[in-house]
Amino acid sequence: MIKTATRSTIFLFLLFGFLGFSQNKKNFSSIPNILQQIIPNDRIDSWVLVYNSYGKNQEIRTSGGKKDYTPQFSGFNLFPTEDSFYYIAYAASGKMNYITDLEGLRKFVGKIDNAEEAAIVLTAEGYMVDEEFKDVAGNYYEDAANYYLDLGKLTSKECPYQKTHYTLTVSKSSGTVSNVKDNGTYIELYNKKCANNPRLLKIQKKEEPKMTQRNLPNENNVYETERLIIQPVSVDDREFIFELYNRPKFIQYIGNRGVNSIADAENYIMNRFLPQFEKSGFGNYVAVTKDKGEKIGAVGIFEREGLDVVDIGFSLLEEFEGKGYAYEAAQKVKSIGMDIFGLTKLSAITSKDNFSSQSLIKKLGLEFKNYVTLPNDDEELMYFETK
């Protein structure tokens, strides 16, 4: 009998009630579009904004003509991510210079010329445009005198991992912040090691789960197949995610996610996987064998930028391939999404040369529709969708 550890518990508080301004607010666009609004104040001969994703450089914007520059291996971001970053290469007085951190970016921006620049400058003080919750912490409005920005900020890293929503008033004339309003927490993440974990406190009090409908997920969102336990990924899976994401086959067919250490894996889980579980109820699951309790792979339903339909993805350690585990896990997760969470459609994407993945996707009942290219990626992928 396998004993499954208590998964990280997430409590999310979306702040619908205290968005206090009556003016029409605008959500910030994507991070690349925000950065493209930079208007440098210093005398710059030319500059280029470069996006690095999984080790690949892509020029997002060039201004003043293209100059030769040295690719950088680190940079900045306006939203925490472990697998990508930006940097700026600029020429001034015949010399190439590089912006690779937020403080350097703030100086490069100089005087604030628009709301996007105001958001960029504030990231140097720890604020963020939260791309996952823009309605709460990634929007703004303006009047003749000021910009009013709703931004997020990481205010605690453990017990709980916590983000707080702030409204900041930025003067258009001086660029100074004249008012900071703390609107409270909008996301909290607990793991089983947190003594103050509300979920564990409830369990200790032996409260009965309030689940009466047959189609609601079970208490821990843990499911079983004939041979597998399908359990939500947690920070306790960081060593396994680190191993899986650095297997050559994973990198070849799925990509380099920039998970270069156990700490990277934990951050990836907390920033990417756990918020989606709280937001949607489903996400990335770890497949564990019933007989030996071995973690063999991951399978999940993901909300992916560039796709209108949530997609199902899967990956196994090579030593467990060819045993039917991938289909068994993926079929169960498909059922979780459609039968329990009421999804009417699922999609899947895979590379043109990943024939085993294509075969499995078709076996799951999805059919090929067309070719797609995801944002900030040059590879053309095969796109499948449920019939």
Short mmCIF file of C-alpha atoms in Angstrom, two decimals:
data_model
loop_
_atom_site.label_atom_id
_atom_site.label_comp_id
_atom_site.label_asym_id
_atom_site.label_seq_id
_atom_site.Cartn_x
_atom_site.Cartn_y
_atom_site.Cartn_z
CA MET A 1 0.00 0.00 0.00
CA ILE A 2 1.49 3.29 -1.05
CA LYS A 3 1.43 6.26 1.25
CA THR A 4 1.14 9.55 -0.50
CA ALA A 5 2.48 12.70 1.13
CA THR A 6 0.21 15.62 1.72
CA ARG A 7 0.40 17.90 -1.27
CA SER A 8 1.10 21.60 -1.08
CA THR A 9 -2.08 23.38 -0.19
CA ILE A 10 -2.85 26.59 -1.93
CA PHE A 11 -5.22 29.25 -0.75
CA LEU A 12 -5.99 31.92 -3.27
CA PHE A 13 -7.74 35.15 -2.46
CA LEU A 14 -8.74 37.05 -5.57
CA LEU A 15 -9.53 40.58 -4.65
CA PHE A 16 -12.67 41.32 -6.58
CA GLY A 17 -14.10 43.68 -3.98
CA PHE A 18 -11.46 46.28 -3.40
CA LEU A 19 -10.45 47.49 -6.84
CA GLY A 20 -11.27 50.94 -5.64
CA PHE A 21 -10.99 53.18 -8.66
CA SER A 22 -14.03 53.70 -10.80
CA GLN A 23 -12.04 54.58 -13.92
CA ASN A 24 -11.63 52.04 -16.71
CA LYS A 25 -8.53 50.03 -16.04
CA LYS A 26 -6.33 48.51 -18.71
CA ASN A 27 -4.48 45.26 -18.27
CA PHE A 28 -0.83 45.43 -19.15
CA SER A 29 0.04 43.50 -22.27
CA SER A 30 2.64 40.75 -22.33
CA ILE A 31 6.08 41.35 -20.83
CA PRO A 32 7.72 41.68 -24.29
CA ASN A 33 5.18 44.34 -25.28
CA ILE A 34 5.74 46.22 -22.02
CA LEU A 35 9.49 46.29 -22.61
CA GLN A 36 9.03 47.47 -26.19
CA GLN A 37 7.52 50.70 -24.85
CA ILE A 38 10.85 51.82 -23.40
CA ILE A 39 11.97 55.27 -24.56
CA PRO A 40 15.58 55.76 -23.35
CA ASN A 41 16.35 59.25 -22.10
CA ASP A 42 20.12 59.13 -22.47
CA ARG A 43 21.82 59.64 -25.79
CA ILE A 44 21.78 56.17 -27.32
CA ASP A 45 23.09 55.42 -30.82
CA SER A 46 21.22 52.12 -31.11
CA TRP A 47 19.80 49.39 -28.90
CA VAL A 48 18.31 45.92 -29.14
CA LEU A 49 16.01 44.09 -26.72
CA VAL A 50 16.77 40.36 -26.65
CA TYR A 51 14.60 37.57 -25.22
CA ASN A 52 16.39 34.36 -24.19
CA SER A 53 14.20 31.28 -23.78
CA TYR A 54 15.72 27.88 -23.08
CA GLY A 55 19.08 29.14 -24.35
CA LYS A 56 17.74 30.59 -27.61
CA ASN A 57 18.06 34.33 -28.29
CA GLN A 58 15.32 36.24 -30.10
CA GLU A 59 15.50 39.96 -30.87
CA ILE A 60 12.24 41.55 -29.73
CA ARG A 61 13.00 45.13 -30.72
CA THR A 62 15.79 47.01 -32.44
CA SER A 63 16.19 50.78 -32.58
CA GLY A 64 18.73 52.93 -34.40
CA GLY A 65 20.18 50.22 -36.60
CA LYS A 66 21.66 46.86 -35.74
CA LYS A 67 25.11 46.56 -34.15
CA ASP A 68 27.18 43.49 -33.37
CA TYR A 69 26.88 42.48 -29.72
CA THR A 70 27.89 39.62 -27.45
CA PRO A 71 25.07 37.24 -26.40
CA GLN A 72 24.44 37.33 -22.65
CA PHE A 73 23.83 34.31 -20.41
CA SER A 74 21.80 36.06 -17.72
CA GLY A 75 19.36 38.94 -17.59
CA PHE A 76 16.23 40.43 -16.03
CA ASN A 77 12.53 39.73 -16.02
CA LEU A 78 9.44 41.64 -14.92
CA PHE A 79 7.77 38.43 -13.75
CA PRO A 80 9.59 35.59 -11.97
CA THR A 81 10.47 32.75 -14.31
CA GLU A 82 13.21 30.17 -14.26
CA ASP A 83 13.48 29.39 -17.96
CA SER A 84 13.78 32.76 -19.71
CA PHE A 85 15.15 36.27 -19.34
CA TYR A 86 15.70 39.52 -21.25
CA TYR A 87 18.71 41.74 -21.78
CA ILE A 88 19.43 44.94 -23.67
CA ALA A 89 22.53 45.63 -25.75
CA TYR A 90 23.04 49.27 -26.63
CA ALA A 91 25.67 51.41 -28.33
CA ALA A 92 26.61 54.80 -26.91
CA SER A 93 29.62 56.88 -27.96
CA GLY A 94 30.95 53.99 -29.99
CA LYS A 95 30.89 51.51 -27.09
CA MET A 96 28.61 48.49 -26.55
CA ASN A 97 26.92 48.25 -23.17
CA TYR A 98 24.60 45.65 -21.64
CA ILE A 99 21.59 45.79 -19.32
CA THR A 100 21.21 42.50 -17.43
CA ASP A 101 19.57 43.50 -14.13
CA LEU A 102 16.56 45.50 -12.99
CA GLU A 103 18.56 48.35 -11.49
CA GLY A 104 20.40 48.84 -14.77
CA LEU A 105 17.05 48.69 -16.58
CA ARG A 106 15.65 51.40 -14.30
CA LYS A 107 18.57 53.71 -15.13
CA PHE A 108 18.24 52.94 -18.84
CA VAL A 109 14.56 53.95 -18.78
CA GLY A 110 15.32 57.26 -17.04
CA LYS A 111 12.37 59.65 -16.97
CA ILE A 112 9.01 57.87 -17.01
CA ASP A 113 7.22 58.48 -20.31
CA ASN A 114 4.31 56.02 -20.08
CA ALA A 115 2.55 53.54 -17.79
CA GLU A 116 4.68 50.66 -19.05
CA GLU A 117 7.86 52.49 -18.06
CA ALA A 118 6.34 53.18 -14.63
CA ALA A 119 5.77 49.44 -14.17
CA ILE A 120 9.31 48.66 -15.36
CA VAL A 121 10.87 51.13 -12.92
CA LEU A 122 8.84 49.70 -10.02
CA THR A 123 10.14 46.18 -10.66
CA ALA A 124 13.50 47.39 -9.33
CA GLU A 125 11.69 47.82 -5.99
CA GLY A 126 10.29 44.29 -6.01
CA TYR A 127 6.92 44.89 -7.64
CA MET A 128 5.77 42.77 -10.57
CA VAL A 129 3.28 42.62 -13.39
CA ASP A 130 1.71 39.29 -12.45
CA GLU A 131 0.98 37.71 -15.82
CA GLU A 132 -1.18 35.03 -14.20
CA PHE A 133 -3.47 37.48 -12.38
CA LYS A 134 -3.50 40.68 -14.40
CA ASP A 135 -7.01 41.64 -13.32
CA VAL A 136 -5.65 41.92 -9.80
CA ALA A 137 -1.95 42.72 -10.09
CA GLY A 138 -1.19 43.71 -13.65
CA ASN A 139 -3.27 46.70 -14.71
CA TYR A 140 -3.42 50.49 -14.56
CA TYR A 141 -5.31 53.65 -15.36
CA GLU A 142 -4.18 57.24 -15.64
CA ASP A 143 -5.37 60.81 -15.38
CA ALA A 144 -3.72 64.09 -16.32
CA ALA A 145 -1.34 64.04 -13.36
CA ASN A 146 -0.66 60.43 -12.39
CA TYR A 147 -0.45 56.78 -13.33
CA TYR A 148 -2.27 54.39 -10.98
CA LEU A 149 -0.79 50.89 -11.15
CA ASP A 150 -2.10 47.66 -9.62
CA LEU A 151 0.95 45.42 -9.18
CA GLY A 152 1.93 42.35 -7.20
CA LYS A 153 4.83 41.79 -4.86
CA LEU A 154 6.33 38.64 -3.35
CA THR A 155 6.00 39.34 0.38
CA SER A 156 6.84 35.92 1.81
CA LYS A 157 8.78 32.99 0.37
CA GLU A 158 7.67 30.25 2.73
CA CYS A 159 4.94 29.33 5.22
CA PRO A 160 3.26 30.71 3.27
CA TYR A 161 4.65 31.68 -0.12
CA GLN A 162 2.66 34.87 -0.48
CA LYS A 163 1.94 37.59 -3.00
CA THR A 164 0.36 40.91 -2.07
CA HIS A 165 -1.56 43.36 -4.26
CA TYR A 166 -0.56 47.03 -4.18
CA THR A 167 -1.93 50.13 -5.85
CA LEU A 168 0.79 52.71 -6.52
CA THR A 169 0.35 56.32 -7.59
CA VAL A 170 3.17 57.55 -9.83
CA SER A 171 3.52 61.22 -10.77
CA LYS A 172 3.77 61.85 -14.50
CA SER A 173 5.85 64.97 -14.03
CA SER A 174 8.45 63.71 -11.56
CA GLY A 175 8.17 59.92 -11.73
CA THR A 176 7.97 59.71 -7.93
CA VAL A 177 5.62 57.40 -6.07
CA SER A 178 3.27 59.57 -4.01
CA ASN A 179 1.09 56.83 -2.54
CA VAL A 180 1.30 53.07 -1.94
CA LYS A 181 -1.87 51.23 -0.94
CA ASP A 182 -1.62 47.70 0.43
CA ASN A 183 -4.73 45.87 -0.76
CA GLY A 184 -3.90 42.59 0.96
CA THR A 185 -2.90 39.08 -0.07
CA TYR A 186 -4.14 37.58 -3.31
CA ILE A 187 -2.24 34.29 -3.31
CA GLU A 188 -0.88 32.07 -0.53
CA LEU A 189 0.91 28.75 -0.99
CA TYR A 190 1.42 26.30 1.85
CA ASN A 191 3.33 23.04 1.88
CA LYS A 192 3.09 20.15 4.31
CA LYS A 193 6.02 21.46 6.37
CA CYS A 194 4.13 24.62 7.30
CA ALA A 195 2.79 24.31 10.83
CA ASN A 196 0.28 27.06 9.99
CA ASN A 197 -1.10 25.22 6.94
CA PRO A 198 -4.88 25.76 7.21
CA ARG A 199 -5.59 22.54 5.31
CA LEU A 200 -3.58 20.48 7.79
CA LEU A 201 -5.22 22.24 10.71
CA LYS A 202 -8.59 21.23 9.33
CA ILE A 203 -7.45 17.64 8.99
CA GLN A 204 -6.21 17.67 12.57
CA LYS A 205 -9.65 18.82 13.66
CA LYS A 206 -11.10 15.90 11.67
CA GLU A 207 -13.41 18.09 9.66
CA GLU A 208 -15.37 16.17 7.08
CA PRO A 209 -14.82 17.25 3.47
CA LYS A 210 -17.77 19.15 2.08
CA MET A 211 -18.17 17.14 -1.12
CA THR A 212 -21.57 15.88 -2.02
CA GLN A 213 -21.60 15.81 -5.81
CA ARG A 214 -20.28 12.70 -7.53
CA ASN A 215 -18.31 14.69 -10.09
CA LEU A 216 -16.31 16.81 -7.65
CA PRO A 217 -12.59 16.04 -7.31
CA ASN A 218 -11.66 13.96 -4.29
CA GLU A 219 -10.27 15.66 -1.22
CA ASN A 220 -6.60 15.56 -2.19
CA ASN A 221 -7.10 15.60 -5.97
CA VAL A 222 -5.36 12.20 -6.04
CA TYR A 223 -6.55 9.51 -8.45
CA GLU A 224 -5.78 5.88 -9.24
CA THR A 225 -5.52 3.65 -12.28
CA GLU A 226 -4.90 -0.09 -12.30
CA ARG A 227 -1.15 0.34 -11.77
CA LEU A 228 -0.62 4.01 -10.90
CA ILE A 229 -1.30 6.75 -8.40
CA ILE A 230 -1.91 10.08 -10.15
CA GLN A 231 -1.13 12.85 -7.67
CA PRO A 232 -0.73 16.63 -8.02
CA VAL A 233 2.87 17.78 -8.21
CA SER A 234 4.18 19.37 -5.02
CA VAL A 235 7.42 20.92 -3.80
CA ASP A 236 8.28 17.48 -2.42
CA ASP A 237 8.69 16.38 -6.05
CA ARG A 238 11.49 18.86 -6.74
CA GLU A 239 14.22 16.19 -7.01
CA PHE A 240 12.11 14.16 -9.42
CA ILE A 241 11.21 17.19 -11.58
CA PHE A 242 14.89 18.14 -11.68
CA GLU A 243 15.78 14.64 -12.90
CA LEU A 244 12.93 14.37 -15.42
CA TYR A 245 13.42 17.83 -16.91
CA ASN A 246 17.11 17.24 -17.48
CA ARG A 247 16.79 13.91 -19.26
CA PRO A 248 18.13 14.22 -22.85
CA LYS A 249 14.87 12.99 -24.36
CA PHE A 250 12.83 15.56 -22.41
CA ILE A 251 15.09 18.37 -23.59
CA GLN A 252 15.03 17.07 -27.17
CA TYR A 253 11.26 16.80 -27.56
CA ILE A 254 9.86 19.22 -24.96
CA GLY A 255 12.63 21.72 -24.40
CA ASN A 256 15.11 23.05 -21.89
CA ARG A 257 13.08 24.53 -19.05
CA GLY A 258 16.11 26.05 -17.36
CA VAL A 259 15.74 23.78 -14.31
CA ASN A 260 19.43 23.61 -13.52
CA SER A 261 19.25 22.79 -9.81
CA ILE A 262 16.94 21.39 -7.15
CA ALA A 263 16.18 24.97 -6.11
CA ASP A 264 15.22 25.81 -9.70
CA ALA A 265 12.87 22.83 -9.72
CA GLU A 266 11.19 23.96 -6.49
CA ASN A 267 10.75 27.49 -7.83
CA TYR A 268 9.35 26.10 -11.09
CA ILE A 269 6.78 24.06 -9.19
CA MET A 270 5.76 26.98 -6.98
CA ASN A 271 5.60 29.59 -9.73
CA ARG A 272 4.21 27.51 -12.58
CA PHE A 273 2.32 24.46 -11.35
CA LEU A 274 0.79 25.29 -7.98
CA PRO A 275 -0.97 28.54 -9.03
CA GLN A 276 -2.73 26.74 -11.88
CA PHE A 277 -4.07 24.07 -9.52
CA GLU A 278 -5.59 26.78 -7.33
CA LYS A 279 -6.90 28.75 -10.28
CA SER A 280 -8.37 25.84 -12.28
CA GLY A 281 -8.35 22.78 -10.02
CA PHE A 282 -6.23 20.75 -12.42
CA GLY A 283 -2.63 20.93 -13.60
CA ASN A 284 0.52 18.81 -13.62
CA TYR A 285 0.37 15.38 -11.94
CA VAL A 286 3.12 12.96 -11.01
CA ALA A 287 2.57 9.29 -11.90
CA VAL A 288 3.68 6.87 -9.16
CA THR A 289 3.65 3.06 -9.41
CA LYS A 290 1.42 1.30 -6.89
CA ASP A 291 3.66 -1.72 -6.43
CA LYS A 292 6.98 0.01 -5.68
CA GLY A 293 6.06 3.64 -5.13
CA GLU A 294 8.38 4.82 -7.91
CA LYS A 295 7.86 8.19 -9.55
CA ILE A 296 7.96 7.41 -13.24
CA GLY A 297 6.73 10.50 -15.06
CA ALA A 298 4.48 13.53 -15.20
CA VAL A 299 1.22 14.13 -17.04
CA GLY A 300 -1.06 17.12 -16.88
CA ILE A 301 -3.49 19.58 -18.40
CA PHE A 302 -1.93 22.96 -19.01
CA GLU A 303 -3.12 26.47 -19.78
CA ARG A 304 -0.56 27.42 -22.38
CA GLU A 305 0.05 30.82 -23.95
CA GLY A 306 -0.75 30.72 -27.66
CA LEU A 307 -3.37 27.96 -27.39
CA ASP A 308 -7.08 28.63 -26.99
CA VAL A 309 -7.77 25.11 -25.71
CA VAL A 310 -5.99 23.66 -22.66
CA ASP A 311 -3.54 20.98 -23.69
CA ILE A 312 -2.58 17.61 -22.28
CA GLY A 313 1.11 16.86 -21.93
CA PHE A 314 3.09 13.86 -20.70
CA SER A 315 6.65 12.73 -20.16
CA LEU A 316 8.15 9.54 -18.73
CA LEU A 317 11.58 8.48 -17.57
CA GLU A 318 13.01 6.39 -20.39
CA GLU A 319 13.34 3.24 -18.26
CA PHE A 320 9.56 3.12 -17.84
CA GLU A 321 8.64 3.58 -21.49
CA GLY A 322 7.14 0.77 -23.54
CA LYS A 323 5.04 -0.57 -20.64
CA GLY A 324 1.79 1.30 -21.36
CA TYR A 325 2.25 3.67 -18.42
CA ALA A 326 2.09 6.85 -20.51
CA TYR A 327 -1.27 5.94 -22.04
CA GLU A 328 -2.65 4.73 -18.71
CA ALA A 329 -1.73 8.01 -16.97
CA ALA A 330 -2.73 10.28 -19.85
CA GLN A 331 -6.08 8.56 -20.30
CA LYS A 332 -6.83 9.06 -16.60
CA VAL A 333 -5.85 12.74 -16.68
CA LYS A 334 -7.98 13.23 -19.79
CA SER A 335 -10.89 11.77 -17.83
CA ILE A 336 -10.13 14.03 -14.87
CA GLY A 337 -10.28 17.11 -17.11
CA MET A 338 -13.39 16.20 -19.08
CA ASP A 339 -15.48 14.12 -16.66
CA ILE A 340 -14.65 15.84 -13.37
CA PHE A 341 -13.81 19.42 -14.34
CA GLY A 342 -16.19 19.61 -17.28
CA LEU A 343 -13.73 20.51 -20.00
CA THR A 344 -15.39 20.18 -23.39
CA LYS A 345 -12.18 20.16 -25.41
CA LEU A 346 -8.56 19.17 -24.96
CA SER A 347 -5.62 19.81 -27.25
CA ALA A 348 -2.11 18.43 -27.55
CA ILE A 349 1.05 19.62 -29.27
CA THR A 350 4.15 17.70 -30.26
CA SER A 351 7.15 18.02 -32.55
CA LYS A 352 7.05 16.59 -36.05
CA ASP A 353 9.69 13.96 -35.31
CA ASN A 354 8.23 12.70 -32.01
CA PHE A 355 6.36 9.77 -33.51
CA SER A 356 5.67 7.93 -30.25
CA SER A 357 4.01 11.05 -28.84
CA GLN A 358 1.91 11.47 -31.97
CA SER A 359 0.77 7.86 -31.72
CA LEU A 360 -0.22 8.23 -28.07
CA ILE A 361 -2.11 11.46 -28.74
CA LYS A 362 -4.12 9.75 -31.47
CA LYS A 363 -4.77 6.80 -29.16
CA LEU A 364 -6.25 9.25 -26.65
CA GLY A 365 -8.83 10.23 -29.28
CA LEU A 366 -7.36 13.51 -30.46
CA GLU A 367 -7.00 14.25 -34.17
CA PHE A 368 -4.51 16.39 -36.06
CA LYS A 369 -5.81 19.87 -36.97
CA ASN A 370 -2.93 22.00 -38.18
CA TYR A 371 0.55 23.30 -37.42
CA VAL A 372 1.13 25.98 -34.79
CA THR A 373 4.01 28.07 -33.52
CA LEU A 374 3.91 29.16 -29.89
CA PRO A 375 4.89 32.70 -28.82
CA ASN A 376 8.64 33.27 -28.58
CA ASP A 377 9.39 29.93 -30.25
CA ASP A 378 10.41 29.28 -33.84
CA GLU A 379 9.57 25.57 -33.99
CA GLU A 380 6.45 24.56 -35.90
CA LEU A 381 4.49 22.02 -33.87
CA MET A 382 1.73 19.58 -34.71
CA TYR A 383 -1.58 20.56 -33.08
CA PHE A 384 -4.20 17.96 -32.12
CA GLU A 385 -7.67 18.41 -30.62
CA THR A 386 -10.44 16.21 -29.29
CA LYS A 387 -13.04 15.30 -31.89
#
